[in-house]
PDB file of C-alpha atoms in Angstrom:
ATOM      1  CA  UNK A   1      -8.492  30.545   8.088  1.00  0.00           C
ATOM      2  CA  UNK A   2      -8.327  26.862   7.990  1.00  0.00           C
ATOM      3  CA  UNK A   3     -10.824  24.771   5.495  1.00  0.00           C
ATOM      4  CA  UNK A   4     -12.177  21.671   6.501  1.00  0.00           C
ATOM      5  CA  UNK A   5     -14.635  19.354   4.284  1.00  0.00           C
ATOM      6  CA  UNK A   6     -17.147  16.973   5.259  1.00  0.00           C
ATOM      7  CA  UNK A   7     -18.204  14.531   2.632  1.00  0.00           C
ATOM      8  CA  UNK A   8     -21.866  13.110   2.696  1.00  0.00           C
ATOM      9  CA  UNK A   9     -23.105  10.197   1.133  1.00  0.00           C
ATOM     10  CA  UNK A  10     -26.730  10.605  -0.738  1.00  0.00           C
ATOM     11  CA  UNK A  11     -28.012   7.690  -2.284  1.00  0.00           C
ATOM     12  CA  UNK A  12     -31.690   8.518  -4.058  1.00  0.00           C
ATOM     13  CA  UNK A  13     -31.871  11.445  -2.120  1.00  0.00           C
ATOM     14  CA  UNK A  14     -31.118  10.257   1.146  1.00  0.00           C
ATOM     15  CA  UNK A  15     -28.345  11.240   3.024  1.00  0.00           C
ATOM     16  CA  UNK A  16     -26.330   8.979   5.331  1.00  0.00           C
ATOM     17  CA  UNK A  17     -24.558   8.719   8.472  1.00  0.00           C
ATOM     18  CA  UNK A  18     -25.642  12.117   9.161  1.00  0.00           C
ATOM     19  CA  UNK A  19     -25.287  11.674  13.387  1.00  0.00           C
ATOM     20  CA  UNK A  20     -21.260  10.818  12.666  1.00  0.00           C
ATOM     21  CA  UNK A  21     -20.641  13.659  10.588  1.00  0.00           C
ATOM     22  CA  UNK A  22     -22.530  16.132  12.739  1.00  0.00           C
ATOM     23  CA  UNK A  23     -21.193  15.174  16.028  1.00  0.00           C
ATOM     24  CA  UNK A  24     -16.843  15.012  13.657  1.00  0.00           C
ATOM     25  CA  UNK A  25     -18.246  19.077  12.662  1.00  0.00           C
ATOM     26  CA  UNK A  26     -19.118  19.858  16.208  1.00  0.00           C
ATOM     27  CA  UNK A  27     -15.968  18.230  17.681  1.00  0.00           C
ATOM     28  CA  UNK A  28     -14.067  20.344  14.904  1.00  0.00           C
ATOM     29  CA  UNK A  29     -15.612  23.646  16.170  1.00  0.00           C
ATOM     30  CA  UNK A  30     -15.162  22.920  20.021  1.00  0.00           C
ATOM     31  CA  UNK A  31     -11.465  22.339  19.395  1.00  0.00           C
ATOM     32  CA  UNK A  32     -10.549  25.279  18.207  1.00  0.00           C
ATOM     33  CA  UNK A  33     -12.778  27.317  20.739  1.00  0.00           C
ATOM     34  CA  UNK A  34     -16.327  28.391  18.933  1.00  0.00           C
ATOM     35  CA  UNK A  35     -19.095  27.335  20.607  1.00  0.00           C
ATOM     36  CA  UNK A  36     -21.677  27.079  17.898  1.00  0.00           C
ATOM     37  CA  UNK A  37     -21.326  24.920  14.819  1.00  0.00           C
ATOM     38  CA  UNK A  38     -23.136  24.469  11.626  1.00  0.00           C
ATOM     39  CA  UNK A  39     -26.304  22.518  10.662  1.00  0.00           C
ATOM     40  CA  UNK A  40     -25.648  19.669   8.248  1.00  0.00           C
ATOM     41  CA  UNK A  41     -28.951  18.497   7.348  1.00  0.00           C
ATOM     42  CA  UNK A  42     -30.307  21.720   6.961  1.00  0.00           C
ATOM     43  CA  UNK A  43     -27.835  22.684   4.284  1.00  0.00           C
ATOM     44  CA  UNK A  44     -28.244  19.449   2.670  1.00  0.00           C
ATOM     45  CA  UNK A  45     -32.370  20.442   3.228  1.00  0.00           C
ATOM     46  CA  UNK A  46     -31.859  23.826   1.577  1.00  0.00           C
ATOM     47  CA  UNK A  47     -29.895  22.220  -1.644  1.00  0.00           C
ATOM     48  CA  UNK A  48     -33.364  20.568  -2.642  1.00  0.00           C
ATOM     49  CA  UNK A  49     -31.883  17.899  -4.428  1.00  0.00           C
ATOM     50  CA  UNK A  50     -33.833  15.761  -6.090  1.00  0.00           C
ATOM     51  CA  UNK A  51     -31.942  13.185  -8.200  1.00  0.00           C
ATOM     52  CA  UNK A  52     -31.667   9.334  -8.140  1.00  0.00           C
ATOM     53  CA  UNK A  53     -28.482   7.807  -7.847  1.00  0.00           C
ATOM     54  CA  UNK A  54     -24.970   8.047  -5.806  1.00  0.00           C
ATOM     55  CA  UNK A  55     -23.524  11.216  -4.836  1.00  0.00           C
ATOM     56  CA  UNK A  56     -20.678  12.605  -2.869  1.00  0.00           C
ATOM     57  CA  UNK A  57     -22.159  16.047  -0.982  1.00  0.00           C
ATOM     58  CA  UNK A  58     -18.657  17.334  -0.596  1.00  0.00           C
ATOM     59  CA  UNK A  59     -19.250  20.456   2.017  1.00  0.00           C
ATOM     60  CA  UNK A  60     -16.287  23.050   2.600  1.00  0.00           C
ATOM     61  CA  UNK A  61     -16.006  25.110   5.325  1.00  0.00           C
ATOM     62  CA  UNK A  62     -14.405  27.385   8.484  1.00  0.00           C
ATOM     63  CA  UNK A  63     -14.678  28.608  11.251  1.00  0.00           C
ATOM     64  CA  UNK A  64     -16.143  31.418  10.614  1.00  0.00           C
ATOM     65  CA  UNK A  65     -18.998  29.147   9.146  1.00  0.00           C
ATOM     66  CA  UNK A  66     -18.785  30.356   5.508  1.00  0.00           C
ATOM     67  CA  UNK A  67     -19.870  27.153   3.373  1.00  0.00           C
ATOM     68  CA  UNK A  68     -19.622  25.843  -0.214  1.00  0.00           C
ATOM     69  CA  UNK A  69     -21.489  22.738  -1.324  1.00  0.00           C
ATOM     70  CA  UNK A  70     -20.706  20.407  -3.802  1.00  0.00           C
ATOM     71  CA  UNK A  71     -23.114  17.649  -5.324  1.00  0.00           C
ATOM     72  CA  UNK A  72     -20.564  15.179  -7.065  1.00  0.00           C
ATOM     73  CA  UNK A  73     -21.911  11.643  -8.823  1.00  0.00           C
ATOM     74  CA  UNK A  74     -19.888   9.420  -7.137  1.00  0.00           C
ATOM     75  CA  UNK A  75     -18.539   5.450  -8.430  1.00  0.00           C
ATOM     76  CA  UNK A  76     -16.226   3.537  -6.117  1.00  0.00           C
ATOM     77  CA  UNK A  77     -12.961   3.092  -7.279  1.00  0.00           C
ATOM     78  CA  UNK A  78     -11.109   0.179  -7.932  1.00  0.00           C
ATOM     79  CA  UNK A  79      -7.667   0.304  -7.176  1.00  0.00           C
ATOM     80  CA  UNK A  80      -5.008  -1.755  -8.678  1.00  0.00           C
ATOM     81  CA  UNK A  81      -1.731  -1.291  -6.874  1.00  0.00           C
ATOM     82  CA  UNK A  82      -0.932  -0.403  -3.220  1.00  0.00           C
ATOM     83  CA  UNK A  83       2.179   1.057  -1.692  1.00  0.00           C
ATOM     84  CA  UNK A  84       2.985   1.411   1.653  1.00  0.00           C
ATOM     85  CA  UNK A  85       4.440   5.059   2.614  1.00  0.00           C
ATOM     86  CA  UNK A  86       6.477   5.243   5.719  1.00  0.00           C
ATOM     87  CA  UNK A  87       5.381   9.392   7.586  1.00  0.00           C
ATOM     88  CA  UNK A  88       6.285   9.454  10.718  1.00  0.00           C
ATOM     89  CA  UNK A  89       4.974  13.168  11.198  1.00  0.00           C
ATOM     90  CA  UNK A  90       1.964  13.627   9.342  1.00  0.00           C
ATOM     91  CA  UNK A  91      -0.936  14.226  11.476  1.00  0.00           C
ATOM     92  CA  UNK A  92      -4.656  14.378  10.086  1.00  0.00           C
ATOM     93  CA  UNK A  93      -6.804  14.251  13.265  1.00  0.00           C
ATOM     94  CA  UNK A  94      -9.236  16.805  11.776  1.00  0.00           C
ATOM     95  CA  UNK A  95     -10.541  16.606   8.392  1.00  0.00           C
ATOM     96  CA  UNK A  96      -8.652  19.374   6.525  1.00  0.00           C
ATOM     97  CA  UNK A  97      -9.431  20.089   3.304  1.00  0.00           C
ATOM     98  CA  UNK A  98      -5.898  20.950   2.505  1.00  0.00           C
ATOM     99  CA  UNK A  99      -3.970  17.536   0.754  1.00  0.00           C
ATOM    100  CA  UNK A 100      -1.215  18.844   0.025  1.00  0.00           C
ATOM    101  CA  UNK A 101       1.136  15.922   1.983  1.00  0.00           C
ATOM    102  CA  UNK A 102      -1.220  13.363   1.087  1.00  0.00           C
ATOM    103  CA  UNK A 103      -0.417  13.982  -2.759  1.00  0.00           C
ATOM    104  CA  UNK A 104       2.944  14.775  -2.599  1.00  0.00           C
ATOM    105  CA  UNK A 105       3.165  11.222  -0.812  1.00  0.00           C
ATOM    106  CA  UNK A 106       1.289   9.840  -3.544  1.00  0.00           C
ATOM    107  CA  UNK A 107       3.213  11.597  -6.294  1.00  0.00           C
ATOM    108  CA  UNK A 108       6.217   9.986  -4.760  1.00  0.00           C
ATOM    109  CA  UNK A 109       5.421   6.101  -4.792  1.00  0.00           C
ATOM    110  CA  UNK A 110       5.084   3.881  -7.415  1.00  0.00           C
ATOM    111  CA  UNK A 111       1.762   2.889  -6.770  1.00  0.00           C
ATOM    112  CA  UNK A 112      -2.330   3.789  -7.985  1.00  0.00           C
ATOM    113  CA  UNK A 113      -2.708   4.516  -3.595  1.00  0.00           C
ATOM    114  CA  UNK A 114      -0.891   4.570  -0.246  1.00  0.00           C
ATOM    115  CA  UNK A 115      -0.783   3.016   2.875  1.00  0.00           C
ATOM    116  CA  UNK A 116       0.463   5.447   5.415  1.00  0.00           C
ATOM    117  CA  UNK A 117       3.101   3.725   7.836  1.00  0.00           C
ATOM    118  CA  UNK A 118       3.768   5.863  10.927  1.00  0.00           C
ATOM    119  CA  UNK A 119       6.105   5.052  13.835  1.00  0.00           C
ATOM    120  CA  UNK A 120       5.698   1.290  12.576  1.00  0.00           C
ATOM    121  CA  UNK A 121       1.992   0.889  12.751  1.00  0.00           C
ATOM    122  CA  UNK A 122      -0.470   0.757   9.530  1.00  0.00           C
ATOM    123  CA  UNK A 123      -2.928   3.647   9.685  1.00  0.00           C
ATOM    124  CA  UNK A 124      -4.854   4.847   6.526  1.00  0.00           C
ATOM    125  CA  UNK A 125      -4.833   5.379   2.807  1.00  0.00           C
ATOM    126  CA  UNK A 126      -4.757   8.357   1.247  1.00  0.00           C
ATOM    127  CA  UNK A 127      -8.346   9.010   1.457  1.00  0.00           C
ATOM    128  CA  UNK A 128      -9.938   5.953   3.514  1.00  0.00           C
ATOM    129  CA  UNK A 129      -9.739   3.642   6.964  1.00  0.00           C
ATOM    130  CA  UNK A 130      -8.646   0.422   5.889  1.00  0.00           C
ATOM    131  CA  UNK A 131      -9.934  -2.939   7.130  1.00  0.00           C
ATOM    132  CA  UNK A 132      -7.981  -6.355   7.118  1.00  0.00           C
ATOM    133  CA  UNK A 133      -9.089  -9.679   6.831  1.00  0.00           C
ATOM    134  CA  UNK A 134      -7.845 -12.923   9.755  1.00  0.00           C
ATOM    135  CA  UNK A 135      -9.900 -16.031   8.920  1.00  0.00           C
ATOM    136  CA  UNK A 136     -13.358 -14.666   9.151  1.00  0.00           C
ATOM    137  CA  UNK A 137     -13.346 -11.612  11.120  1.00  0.00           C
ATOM    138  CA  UNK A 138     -12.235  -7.831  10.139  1.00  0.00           C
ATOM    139  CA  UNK A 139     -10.108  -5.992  11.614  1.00  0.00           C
ATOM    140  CA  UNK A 140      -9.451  -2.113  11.531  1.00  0.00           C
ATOM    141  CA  UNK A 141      -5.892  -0.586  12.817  1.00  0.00           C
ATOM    142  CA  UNK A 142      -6.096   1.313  16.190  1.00  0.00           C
ATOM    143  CA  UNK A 143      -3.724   3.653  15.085  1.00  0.00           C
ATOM    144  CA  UNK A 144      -5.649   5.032  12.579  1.00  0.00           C
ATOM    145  CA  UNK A 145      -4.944   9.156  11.063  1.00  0.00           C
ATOM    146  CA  UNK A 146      -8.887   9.956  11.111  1.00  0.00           C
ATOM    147  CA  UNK A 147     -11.515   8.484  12.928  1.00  0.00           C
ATOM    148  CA  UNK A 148     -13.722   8.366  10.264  1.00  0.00           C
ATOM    149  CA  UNK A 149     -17.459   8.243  10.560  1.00  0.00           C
ATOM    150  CA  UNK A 150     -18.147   4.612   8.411  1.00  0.00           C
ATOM    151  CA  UNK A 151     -14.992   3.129  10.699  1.00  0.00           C
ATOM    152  CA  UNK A 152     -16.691   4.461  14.154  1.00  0.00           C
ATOM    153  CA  UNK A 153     -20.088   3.032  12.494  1.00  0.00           C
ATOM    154  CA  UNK A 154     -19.006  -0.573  11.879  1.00  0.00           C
ATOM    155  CA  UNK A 155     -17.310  -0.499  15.282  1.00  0.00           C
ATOM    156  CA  UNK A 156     -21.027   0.561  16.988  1.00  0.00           C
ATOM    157  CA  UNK A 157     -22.727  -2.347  15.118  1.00  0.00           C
ATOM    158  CA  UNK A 158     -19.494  -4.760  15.867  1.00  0.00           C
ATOM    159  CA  UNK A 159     -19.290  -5.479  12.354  1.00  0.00           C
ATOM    160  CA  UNK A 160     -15.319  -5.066  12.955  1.00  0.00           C
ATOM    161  CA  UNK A 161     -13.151  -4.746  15.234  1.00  0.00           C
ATOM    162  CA  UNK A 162      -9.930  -2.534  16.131  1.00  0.00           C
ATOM    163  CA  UNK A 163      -6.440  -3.854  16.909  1.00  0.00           C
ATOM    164  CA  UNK A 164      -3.177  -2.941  16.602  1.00  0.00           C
ATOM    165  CA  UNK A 165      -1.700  -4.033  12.894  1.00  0.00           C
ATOM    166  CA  UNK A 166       2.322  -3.451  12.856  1.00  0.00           C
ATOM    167  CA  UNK A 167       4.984  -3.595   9.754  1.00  0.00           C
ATOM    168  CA  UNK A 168       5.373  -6.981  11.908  1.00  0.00           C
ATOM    169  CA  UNK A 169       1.844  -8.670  11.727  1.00  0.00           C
ATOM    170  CA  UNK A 170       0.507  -6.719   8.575  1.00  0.00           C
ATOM    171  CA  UNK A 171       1.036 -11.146   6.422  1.00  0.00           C
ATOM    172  CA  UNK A 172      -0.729 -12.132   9.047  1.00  0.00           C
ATOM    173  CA  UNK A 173      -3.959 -10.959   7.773  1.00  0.00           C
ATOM    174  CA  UNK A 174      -5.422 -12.135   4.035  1.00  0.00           C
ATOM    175  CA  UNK A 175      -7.078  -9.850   2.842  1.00  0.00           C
ATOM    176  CA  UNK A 176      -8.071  -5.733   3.315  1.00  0.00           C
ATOM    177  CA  UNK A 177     -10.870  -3.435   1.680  1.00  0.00           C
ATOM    178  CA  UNK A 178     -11.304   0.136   2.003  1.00  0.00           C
ATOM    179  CA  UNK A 179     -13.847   2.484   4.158  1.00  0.00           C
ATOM    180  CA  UNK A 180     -14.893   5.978   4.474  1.00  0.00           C
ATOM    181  CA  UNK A 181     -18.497   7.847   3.936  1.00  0.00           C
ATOM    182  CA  UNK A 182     -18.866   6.716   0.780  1.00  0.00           C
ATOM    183  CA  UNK A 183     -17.785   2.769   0.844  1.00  0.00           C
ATOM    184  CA  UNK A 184     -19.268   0.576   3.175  1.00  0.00           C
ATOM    185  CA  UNK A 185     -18.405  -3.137   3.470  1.00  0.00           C
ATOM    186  CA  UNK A 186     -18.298  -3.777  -0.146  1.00  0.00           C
ATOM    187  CA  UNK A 187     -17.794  -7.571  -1.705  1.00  0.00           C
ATOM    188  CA  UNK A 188     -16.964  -6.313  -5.150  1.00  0.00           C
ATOM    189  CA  UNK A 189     -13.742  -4.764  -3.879  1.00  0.00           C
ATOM    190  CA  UNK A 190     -11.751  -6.567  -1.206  1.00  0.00           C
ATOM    191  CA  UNK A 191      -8.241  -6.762  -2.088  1.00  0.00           C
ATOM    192  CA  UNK A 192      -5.518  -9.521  -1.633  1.00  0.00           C
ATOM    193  CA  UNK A 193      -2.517  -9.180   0.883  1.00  0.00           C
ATOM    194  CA  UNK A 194      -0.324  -9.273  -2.107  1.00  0.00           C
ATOM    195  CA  UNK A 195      -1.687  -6.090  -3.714  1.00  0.00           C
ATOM    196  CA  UNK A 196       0.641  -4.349  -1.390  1.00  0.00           C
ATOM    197  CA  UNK A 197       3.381  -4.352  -3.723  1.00  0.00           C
ATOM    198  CA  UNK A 198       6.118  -3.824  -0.701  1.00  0.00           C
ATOM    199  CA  UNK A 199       5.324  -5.723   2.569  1.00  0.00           C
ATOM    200  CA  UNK A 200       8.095  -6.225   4.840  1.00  0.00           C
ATOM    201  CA  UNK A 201      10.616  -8.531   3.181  1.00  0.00           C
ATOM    202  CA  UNK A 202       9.503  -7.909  -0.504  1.00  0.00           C
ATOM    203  CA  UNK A 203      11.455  -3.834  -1.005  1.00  0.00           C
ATOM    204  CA  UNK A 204      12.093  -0.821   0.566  1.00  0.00           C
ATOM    205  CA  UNK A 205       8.858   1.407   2.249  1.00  0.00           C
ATOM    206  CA  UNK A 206       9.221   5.101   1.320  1.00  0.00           C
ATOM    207  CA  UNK A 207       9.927   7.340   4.203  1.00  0.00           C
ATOM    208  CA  UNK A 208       8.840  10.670   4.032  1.00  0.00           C
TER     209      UNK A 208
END
């Protein structure tokens, strides 16, 4: 039976962006042909949590709708070196939680995190959307592996906006910074161009 995770951000014991990860479960149900789902907030209700501070609710589940919850203090990462990964057949449309290919790509570059290149086009990292800086505006790829729910959130407030970034036009952008449930538009950690250690013209991607 396959597993597939949702994870939740609470923040003093509220949870966010609730609507986008209900509506991502429901889809996930309806396309493989049960017509019921489960009820996010109230397992998140039932957990009684009660603690202050940032935490990953990492849910697990089928289709059958067996669950296992998972309350995880949570600190953003900051990543030091980026690698793009060239996959031209790795498809993560629904939110599996088996990784497998996403760390045995990892294991394989020479870099902290990837940057999955597929049929040309930048998609995500290993675990986030990505958005990239031109002059002041940000830009996520349209080509993307998972519509995830803080990406389809900054596109409903028009904080960003989604266009197609190639191996061709990745210099042409300044800057990127990561997104998923748990980061939002974050200051502390936008990244340089540069961190990429290979863009076009500097080595060789790794193709997978």
């Amino acid at each position: 039976m396959s597993q597939f995770i949702e994870s939740i951000k609470v923040e003093d014991q509220e949870i966010f962006l609730l609507d986008f990860h209900q509506k991502r479960v429901n889809q996930t149900f309806f396309h493989f042909g049960k017509e019921s789902s489960i009820d996010l907030q109230k397992i998140f209700k039932n957990l009684q949590h009660d603690e202050d501070g940032l935490f990953k609710l990492r849910i697990s589940y089928d289709l059958d709708k067996r669950v296992r919850t998972q309350m995880i203090p949570y600190a953003i990462p900051e990543i030091h070196g980026f690698q793009l990964v060239e996959n031209n057949s790795f498809d993560y449309s629904f939110k599996f939680e088996d990784r497998k290919e996403l760390d045995r790509m990892k294991m394989k570059s020479k870099a902290e995190e990837i940057i999955i290149v597929r049929n040309n086009h930048i998609t995500d990292t290993s675990f986030s959307n990505i958005l990239f800086l031109k002059g002041k505006d940000w830009f996520t790829p349209s080509s993307y592996l998972l519509n995830g729910v803080q990406r389809q959130n900054l596109l409903k407030q028009k904080k960003i906006k989604e266009t197609e970034i190639t191996l061709q036009n990745i210099k042409q952008f300044s800057h990127f910074q990561l997104i998923n449930a748990m980061n939002d538009f974050d200051d502390m950690f936008i990244y340089p161009i540069s961190r990429i250690t290979n863009l076009p013209g500097n080595d060789e991607y790794l193709d997978f």
